[in-house]
CSV table of C-alpha atoms in Angstrom, one decimal:
chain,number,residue,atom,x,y,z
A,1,UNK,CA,0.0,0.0,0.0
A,2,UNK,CA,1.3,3.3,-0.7
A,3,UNK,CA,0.3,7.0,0.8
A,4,UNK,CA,0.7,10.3,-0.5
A,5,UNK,CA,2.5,12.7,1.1
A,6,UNK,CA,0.5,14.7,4.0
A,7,UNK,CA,1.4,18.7,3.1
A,8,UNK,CA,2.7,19.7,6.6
A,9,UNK,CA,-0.3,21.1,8.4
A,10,UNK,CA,-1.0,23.5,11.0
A,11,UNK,CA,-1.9,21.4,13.6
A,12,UNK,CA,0.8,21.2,16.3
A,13,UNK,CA,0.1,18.0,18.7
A,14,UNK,CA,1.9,19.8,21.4
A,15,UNK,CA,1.1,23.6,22.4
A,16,UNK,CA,4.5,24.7,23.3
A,17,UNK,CA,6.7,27.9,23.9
A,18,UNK,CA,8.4,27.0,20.0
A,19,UNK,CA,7.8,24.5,17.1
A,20,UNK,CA,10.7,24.3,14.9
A,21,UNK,CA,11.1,21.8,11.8
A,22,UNK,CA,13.0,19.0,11.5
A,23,UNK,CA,13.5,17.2,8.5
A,24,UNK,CA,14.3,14.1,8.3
A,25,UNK,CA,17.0,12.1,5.5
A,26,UNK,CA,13.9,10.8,3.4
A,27,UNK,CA,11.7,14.2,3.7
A,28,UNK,CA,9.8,13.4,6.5
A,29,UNK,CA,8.7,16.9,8.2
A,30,UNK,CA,9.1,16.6,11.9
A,31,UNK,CA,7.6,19.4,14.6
A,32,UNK,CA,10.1,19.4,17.5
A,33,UNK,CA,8.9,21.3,20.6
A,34,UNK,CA,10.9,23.1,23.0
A,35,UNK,CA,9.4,23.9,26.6
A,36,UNK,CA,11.8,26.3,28.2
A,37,UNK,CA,13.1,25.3,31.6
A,38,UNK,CA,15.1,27.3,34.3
A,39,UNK,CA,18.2,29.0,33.0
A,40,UNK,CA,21.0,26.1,32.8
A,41,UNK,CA,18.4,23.6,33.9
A,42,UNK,CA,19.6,19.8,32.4
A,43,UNK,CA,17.8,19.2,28.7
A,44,UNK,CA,16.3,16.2,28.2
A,45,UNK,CA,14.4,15.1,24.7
A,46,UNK,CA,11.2,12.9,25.1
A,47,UNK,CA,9.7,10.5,22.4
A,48,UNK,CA,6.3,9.1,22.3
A,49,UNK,CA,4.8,5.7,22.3
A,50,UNK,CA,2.7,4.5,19.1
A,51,UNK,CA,0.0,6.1,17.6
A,52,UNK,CA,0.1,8.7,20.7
A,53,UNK,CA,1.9,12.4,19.9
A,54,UNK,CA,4.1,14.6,21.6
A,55,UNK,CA,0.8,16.6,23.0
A,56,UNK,CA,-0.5,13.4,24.3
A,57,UNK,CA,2.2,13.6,26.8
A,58,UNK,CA,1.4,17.6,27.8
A,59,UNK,CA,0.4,17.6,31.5
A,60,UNK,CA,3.8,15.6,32.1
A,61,UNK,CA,5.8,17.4,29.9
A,62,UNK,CA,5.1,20.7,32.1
A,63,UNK,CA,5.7,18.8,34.7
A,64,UNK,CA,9.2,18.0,33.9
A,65,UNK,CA,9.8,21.4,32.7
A,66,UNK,CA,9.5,23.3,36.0
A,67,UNK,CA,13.0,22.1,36.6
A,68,UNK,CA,14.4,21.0,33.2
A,69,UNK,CA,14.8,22.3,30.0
A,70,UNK,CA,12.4,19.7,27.7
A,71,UNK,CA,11.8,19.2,24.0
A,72,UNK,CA,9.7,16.9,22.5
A,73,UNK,CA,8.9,15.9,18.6
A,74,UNK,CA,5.9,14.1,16.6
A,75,UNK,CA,7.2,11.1,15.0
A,76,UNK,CA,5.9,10.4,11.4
A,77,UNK,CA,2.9,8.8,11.3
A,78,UNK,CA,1.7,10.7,14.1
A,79,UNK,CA,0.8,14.2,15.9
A,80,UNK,CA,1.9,16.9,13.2
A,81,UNK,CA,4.3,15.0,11.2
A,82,UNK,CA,4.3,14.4,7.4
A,83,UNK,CA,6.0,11.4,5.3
A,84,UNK,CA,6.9,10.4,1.7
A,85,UNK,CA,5.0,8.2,-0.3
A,86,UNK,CA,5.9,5.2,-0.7
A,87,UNK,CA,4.8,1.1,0.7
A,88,UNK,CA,4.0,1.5,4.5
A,89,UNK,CA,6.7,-0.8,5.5
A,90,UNK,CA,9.7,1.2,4.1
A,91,UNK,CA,8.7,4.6,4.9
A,92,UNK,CA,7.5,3.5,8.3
A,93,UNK,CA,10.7,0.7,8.6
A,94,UNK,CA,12.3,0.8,12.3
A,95,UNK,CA,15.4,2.3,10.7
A,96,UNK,CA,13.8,5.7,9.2
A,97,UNK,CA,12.3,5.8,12.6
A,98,UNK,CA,16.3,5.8,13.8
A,99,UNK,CA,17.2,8.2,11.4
A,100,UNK,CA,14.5,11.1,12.0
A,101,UNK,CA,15.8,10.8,15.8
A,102,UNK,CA,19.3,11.4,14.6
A,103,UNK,CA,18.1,14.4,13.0
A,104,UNK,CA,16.2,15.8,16.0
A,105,UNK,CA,19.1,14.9,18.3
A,106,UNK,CA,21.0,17.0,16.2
A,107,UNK,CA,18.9,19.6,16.4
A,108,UNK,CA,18.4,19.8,20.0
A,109,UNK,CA,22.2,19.6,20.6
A,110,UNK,CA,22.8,22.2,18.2
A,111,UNK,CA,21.0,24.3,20.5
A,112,UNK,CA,22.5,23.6,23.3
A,113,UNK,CA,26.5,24.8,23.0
A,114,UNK,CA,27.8,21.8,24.4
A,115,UNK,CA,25.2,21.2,27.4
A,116,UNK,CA,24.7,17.3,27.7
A,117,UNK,CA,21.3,16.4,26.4
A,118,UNK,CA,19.6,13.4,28.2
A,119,UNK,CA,16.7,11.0,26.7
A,120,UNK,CA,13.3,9.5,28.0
A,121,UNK,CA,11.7,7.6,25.0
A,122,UNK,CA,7.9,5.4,25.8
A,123,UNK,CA,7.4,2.4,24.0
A,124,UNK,CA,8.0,3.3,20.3
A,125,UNK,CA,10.3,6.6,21.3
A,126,UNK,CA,12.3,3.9,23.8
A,127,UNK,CA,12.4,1.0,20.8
A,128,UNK,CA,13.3,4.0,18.2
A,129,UNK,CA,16.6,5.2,20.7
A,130,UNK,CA,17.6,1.4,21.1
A,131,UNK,CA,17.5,0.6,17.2
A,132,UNK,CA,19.8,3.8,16.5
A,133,UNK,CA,22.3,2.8,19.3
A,134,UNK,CA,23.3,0.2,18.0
A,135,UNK,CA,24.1,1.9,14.4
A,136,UNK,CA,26.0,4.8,16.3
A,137,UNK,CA,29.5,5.0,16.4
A,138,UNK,CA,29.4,7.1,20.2
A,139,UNK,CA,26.6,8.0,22.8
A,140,UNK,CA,24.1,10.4,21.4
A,141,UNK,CA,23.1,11.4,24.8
A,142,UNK,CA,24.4,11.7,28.4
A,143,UNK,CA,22.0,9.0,29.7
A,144,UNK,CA,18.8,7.5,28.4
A,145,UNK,CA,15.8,6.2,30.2
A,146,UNK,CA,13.4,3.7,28.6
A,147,UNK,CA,10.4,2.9,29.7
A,148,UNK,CA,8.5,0.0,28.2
A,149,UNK,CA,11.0,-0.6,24.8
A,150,UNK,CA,8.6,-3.5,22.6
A,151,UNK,CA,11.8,-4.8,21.3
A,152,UNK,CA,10.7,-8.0,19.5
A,153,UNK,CA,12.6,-11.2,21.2
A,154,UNK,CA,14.2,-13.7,18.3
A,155,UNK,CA,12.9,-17.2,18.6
A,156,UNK,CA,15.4,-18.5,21.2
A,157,UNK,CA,14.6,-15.6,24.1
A,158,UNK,CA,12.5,-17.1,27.0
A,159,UNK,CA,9.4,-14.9,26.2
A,160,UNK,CA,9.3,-15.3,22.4
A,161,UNK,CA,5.9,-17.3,22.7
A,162,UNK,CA,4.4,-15.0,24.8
A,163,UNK,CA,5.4,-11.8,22.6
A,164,UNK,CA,4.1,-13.8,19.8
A,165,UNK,CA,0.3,-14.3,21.0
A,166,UNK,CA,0.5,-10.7,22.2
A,167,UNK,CA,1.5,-9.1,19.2
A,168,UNK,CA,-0.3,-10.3,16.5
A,169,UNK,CA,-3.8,-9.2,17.4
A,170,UNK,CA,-2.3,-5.8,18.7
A,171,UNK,CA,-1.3,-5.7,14.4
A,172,UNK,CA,-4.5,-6.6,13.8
A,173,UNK,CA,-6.9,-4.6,16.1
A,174,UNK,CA,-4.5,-1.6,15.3
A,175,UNK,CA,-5.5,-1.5,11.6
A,176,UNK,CA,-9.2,-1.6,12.5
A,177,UNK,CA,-9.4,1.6,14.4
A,178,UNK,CA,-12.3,3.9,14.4
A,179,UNK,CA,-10.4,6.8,12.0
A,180,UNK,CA,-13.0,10.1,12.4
A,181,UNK,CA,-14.8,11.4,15.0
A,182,UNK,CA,-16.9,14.4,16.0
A,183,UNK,CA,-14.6,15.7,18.7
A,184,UNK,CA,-12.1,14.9,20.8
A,185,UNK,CA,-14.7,14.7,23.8
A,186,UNK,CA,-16.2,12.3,22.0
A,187,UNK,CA,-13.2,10.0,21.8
A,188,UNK,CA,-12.3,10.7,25.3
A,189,UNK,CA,-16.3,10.0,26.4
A,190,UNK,CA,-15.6,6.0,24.6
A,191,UNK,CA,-11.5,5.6,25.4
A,192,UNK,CA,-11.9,5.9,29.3
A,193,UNK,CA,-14.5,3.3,29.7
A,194,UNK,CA,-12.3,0.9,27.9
A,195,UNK,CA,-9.2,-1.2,28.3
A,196,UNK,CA,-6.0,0.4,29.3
A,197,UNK,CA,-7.7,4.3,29.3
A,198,UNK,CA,-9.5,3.4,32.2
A,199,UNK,CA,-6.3,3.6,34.0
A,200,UNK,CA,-4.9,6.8,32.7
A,201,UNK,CA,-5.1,10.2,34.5
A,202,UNK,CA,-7.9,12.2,33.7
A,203,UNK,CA,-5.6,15.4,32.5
A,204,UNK,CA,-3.7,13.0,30.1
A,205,UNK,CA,-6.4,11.2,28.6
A,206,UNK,CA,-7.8,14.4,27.7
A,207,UNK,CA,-4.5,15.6,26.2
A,208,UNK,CA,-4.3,12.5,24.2
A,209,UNK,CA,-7.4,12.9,22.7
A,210,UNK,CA,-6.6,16.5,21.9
A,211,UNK,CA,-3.1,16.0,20.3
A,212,UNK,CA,-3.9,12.8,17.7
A,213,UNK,CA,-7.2,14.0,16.2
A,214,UNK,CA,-6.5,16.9,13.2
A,215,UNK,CA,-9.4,18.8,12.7
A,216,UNK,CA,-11.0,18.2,8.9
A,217,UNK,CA,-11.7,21.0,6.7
A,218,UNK,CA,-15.2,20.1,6.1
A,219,UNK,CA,-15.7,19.4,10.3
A,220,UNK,CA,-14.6,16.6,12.6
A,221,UNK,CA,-11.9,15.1,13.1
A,222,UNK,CA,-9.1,11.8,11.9
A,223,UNK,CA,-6.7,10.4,13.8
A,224,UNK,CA,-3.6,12.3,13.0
A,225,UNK,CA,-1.9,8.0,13.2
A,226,UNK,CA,-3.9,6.5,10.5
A,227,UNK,CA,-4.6,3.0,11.5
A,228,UNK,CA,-3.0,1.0,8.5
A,229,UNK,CA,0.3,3.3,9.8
A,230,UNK,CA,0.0,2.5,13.6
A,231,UNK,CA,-0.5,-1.4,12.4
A,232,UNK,CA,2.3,-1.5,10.1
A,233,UNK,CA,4.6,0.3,12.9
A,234,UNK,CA,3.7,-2.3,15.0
A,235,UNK,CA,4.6,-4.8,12.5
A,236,UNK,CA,8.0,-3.4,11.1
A,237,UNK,CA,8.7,-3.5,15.2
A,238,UNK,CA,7.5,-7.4,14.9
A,239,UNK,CA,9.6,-8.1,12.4
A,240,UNK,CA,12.8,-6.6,13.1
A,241,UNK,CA,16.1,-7.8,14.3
A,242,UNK,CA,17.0,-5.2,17.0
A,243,UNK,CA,17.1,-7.9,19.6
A,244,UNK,CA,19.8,-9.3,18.4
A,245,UNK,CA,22.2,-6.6,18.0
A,246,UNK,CA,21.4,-5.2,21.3
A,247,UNK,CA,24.9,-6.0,22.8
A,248,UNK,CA,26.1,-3.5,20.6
A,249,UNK,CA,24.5,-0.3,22.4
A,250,UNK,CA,26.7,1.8,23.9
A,251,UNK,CA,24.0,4.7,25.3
A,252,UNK,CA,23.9,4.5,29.2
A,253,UNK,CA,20.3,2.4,29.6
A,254,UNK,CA,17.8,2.5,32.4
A,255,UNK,CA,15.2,0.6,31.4
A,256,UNK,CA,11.3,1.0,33.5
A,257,UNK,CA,9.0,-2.1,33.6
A,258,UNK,CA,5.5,-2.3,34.0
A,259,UNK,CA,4.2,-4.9,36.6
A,260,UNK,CA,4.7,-8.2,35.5
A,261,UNK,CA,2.8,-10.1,38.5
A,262,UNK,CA,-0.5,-9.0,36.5
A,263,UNK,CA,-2.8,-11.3,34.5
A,264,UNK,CA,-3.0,-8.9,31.8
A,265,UNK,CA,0.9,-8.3,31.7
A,266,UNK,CA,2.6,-6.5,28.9
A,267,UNK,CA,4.8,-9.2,27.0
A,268,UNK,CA,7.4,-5.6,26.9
A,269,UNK,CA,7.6,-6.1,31.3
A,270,UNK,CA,7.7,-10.1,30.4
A,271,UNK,CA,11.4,-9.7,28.3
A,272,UNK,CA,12.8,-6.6,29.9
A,273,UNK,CA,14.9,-8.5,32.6
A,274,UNK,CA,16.3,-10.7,29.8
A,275,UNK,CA,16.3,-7.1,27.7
A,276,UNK,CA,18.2,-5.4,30.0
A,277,UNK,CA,21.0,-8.2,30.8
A,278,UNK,CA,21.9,-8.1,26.6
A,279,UNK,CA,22.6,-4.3,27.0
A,280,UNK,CA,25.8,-3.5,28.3
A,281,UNK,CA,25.4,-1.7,31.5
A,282,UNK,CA,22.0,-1.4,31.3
A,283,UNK,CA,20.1,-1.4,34.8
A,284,UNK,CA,16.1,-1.9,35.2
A,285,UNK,CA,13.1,-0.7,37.7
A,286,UNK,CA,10.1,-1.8,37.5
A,287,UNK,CA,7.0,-0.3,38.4
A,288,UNK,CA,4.3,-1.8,40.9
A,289,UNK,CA,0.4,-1.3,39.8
A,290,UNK,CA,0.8,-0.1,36.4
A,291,UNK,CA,1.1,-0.8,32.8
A,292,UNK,CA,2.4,-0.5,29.8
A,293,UNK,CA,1.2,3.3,29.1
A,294,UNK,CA,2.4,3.9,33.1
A,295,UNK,CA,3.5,7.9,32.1
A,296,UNK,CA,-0.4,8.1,32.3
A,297,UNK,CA,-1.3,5.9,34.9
A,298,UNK,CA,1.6,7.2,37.2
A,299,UNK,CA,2.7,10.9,35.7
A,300,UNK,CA,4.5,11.8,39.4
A,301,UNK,CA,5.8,8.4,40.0
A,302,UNK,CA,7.5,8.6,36.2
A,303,UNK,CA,8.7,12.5,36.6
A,304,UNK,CA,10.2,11.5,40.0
A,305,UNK,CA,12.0,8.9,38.8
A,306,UNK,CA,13.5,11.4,35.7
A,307,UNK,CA,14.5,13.9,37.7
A,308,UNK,CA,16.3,11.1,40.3
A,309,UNK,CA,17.9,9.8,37.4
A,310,UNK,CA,18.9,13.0,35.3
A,311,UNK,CA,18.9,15.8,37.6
A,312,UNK,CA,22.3,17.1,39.3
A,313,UNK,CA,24.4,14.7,36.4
């Protein structure tokens, strides 16, 4: 399947102090945020989770940015971004996802004369920083932290199975998303009665539902992450080989678990022990009572545990 180009649109996913544009090595057009911190406050660069956006992430972004300097950016496929044509699984291929963060490292770091620039990446953003580190020559950042990485175990990791039977209908449900809606109240009205919504803060629910939907010129709203995209991201992440090249990563890792004593685990909190011993150096918390969207079911436990592990470095 192929896509058209999306014309870089007004809509921002992420209501911010400054939106600059970053271009990525194929064309992809990239809004990168910057919420300004104290004055020679530590920078840190956050990445968002599939078919979410930099704006879903708002309340907690503010949060961190009454003591650091934060910037944040819309992956393609999502918030504000736009892409080249071309067959889904190229253009949305875990290594073009490496590439645009490359380019809004750069970016950031370029604005930063020399500062050391720290990482948080959810999910996607966490999988995305993993993939490039083990292309990179050197560190990108001072230290990362990774909560929830779906780094796709190879056949002979303990959880494979599991991962398996997880993923698939994730692909499948994924691609069968409701596209439009009236309003973002209306999607927040359906998403906190079900599933994993329930269990998200009220102010970041409301966010989320805010930053993914793009108005329409003739009224309503789409979901700025069409659902053949979000699928065939979740795909690309299915089939890729990251696992094994993981003892190649030289970024300093903290990785953040979900709860794995629940019935309705993550298969992400089931591999992340056996994840975190193939990265060198790599150390691991995990968090009690939550899952695996826990920046919105635990915003203060998550900023505390940022600023504890970036603050004063």
């Amino acid at each position: 399947m192929r896509r058209d180009i999306i014309e870089p649109p007004r809509f921002l996913s992420l209501e911010a102090a400054e939106a600059i544009a970053v271009t990525a090595p194929d064309g992809a057009q990239l809004p990168l945020y910057s919420l300004a911190g104290p004055v020679d406050a530590p920078s840190v660069l956050v990445a968002h989770a599939n078919g979410f956006a930099a704006g879903s992430y708002a309340p907690w972004l503010r949060m961190l940015a009454a003591t650091m300097r934060v910037f944040a950016y819309d992956a393609r496929g999502h918030g504000g971004a736009s892409w080249p044509a071309g067959p889904l699984d190229a253009v949305f291929h875990v290594d073009r996802f490496a590439d645009e963060l490359a380019a809004v490292a750069a970016t950031v770091a370029s604005r930063l004369d020399g500062a050391p620039l720290f990482f948080v990446g959810h999910s996607l953003g966490a999988a995305t920083l993993l993939r490039l580190a083990t292309r990179a020559v050197r560190p990108l950042f001072a230290r990362a932290l990774l909560f929830e990485p779906p780094v796709f175990p190879s056949a002979g990791a303990a959880h494979h199975a599991e991962a398996a039977a997880k993923q698939l209908p994730l692909i499948e449900r994924s691609a069968q998303r409701r596209a439009h809606w009236k309003s973002p109240d209306a999607l927040y009205r359906l998403l906190k009665t079900r599933g994993m919504f329930q269990r998200f803060r009220s102010d970041m629910l409301a966010a989320h539902c805010r930053a993914t939907l793009r108005p329409l010129p003739g009224g309503g709203y789409t979901l700025a992450c069409p659902p053949d995209v979000e699928s065939s991201i979740f795909r690309s992440h299915r089939m890729a080989d990251t696992w094994g090249r993981l003892p190649a990563v030289r970024e300093r890792i903290h990785l953040v678990s979900s709860d794995t004593s629940t019935p309705e685990r993550s298969w992400v909190s089931a591999v992340l022990p056996e994840m975190a011993a193939r990265i060198p150096g790599a150390t691991l918390d995990t968090l009690p009572g939550t899952g695996h969207m826990l920046i919105f079911e635990a915003p203060d436990v998550c900023r505390d545990l940022v600023l504890a592990r970036f603050r004063g470095l």
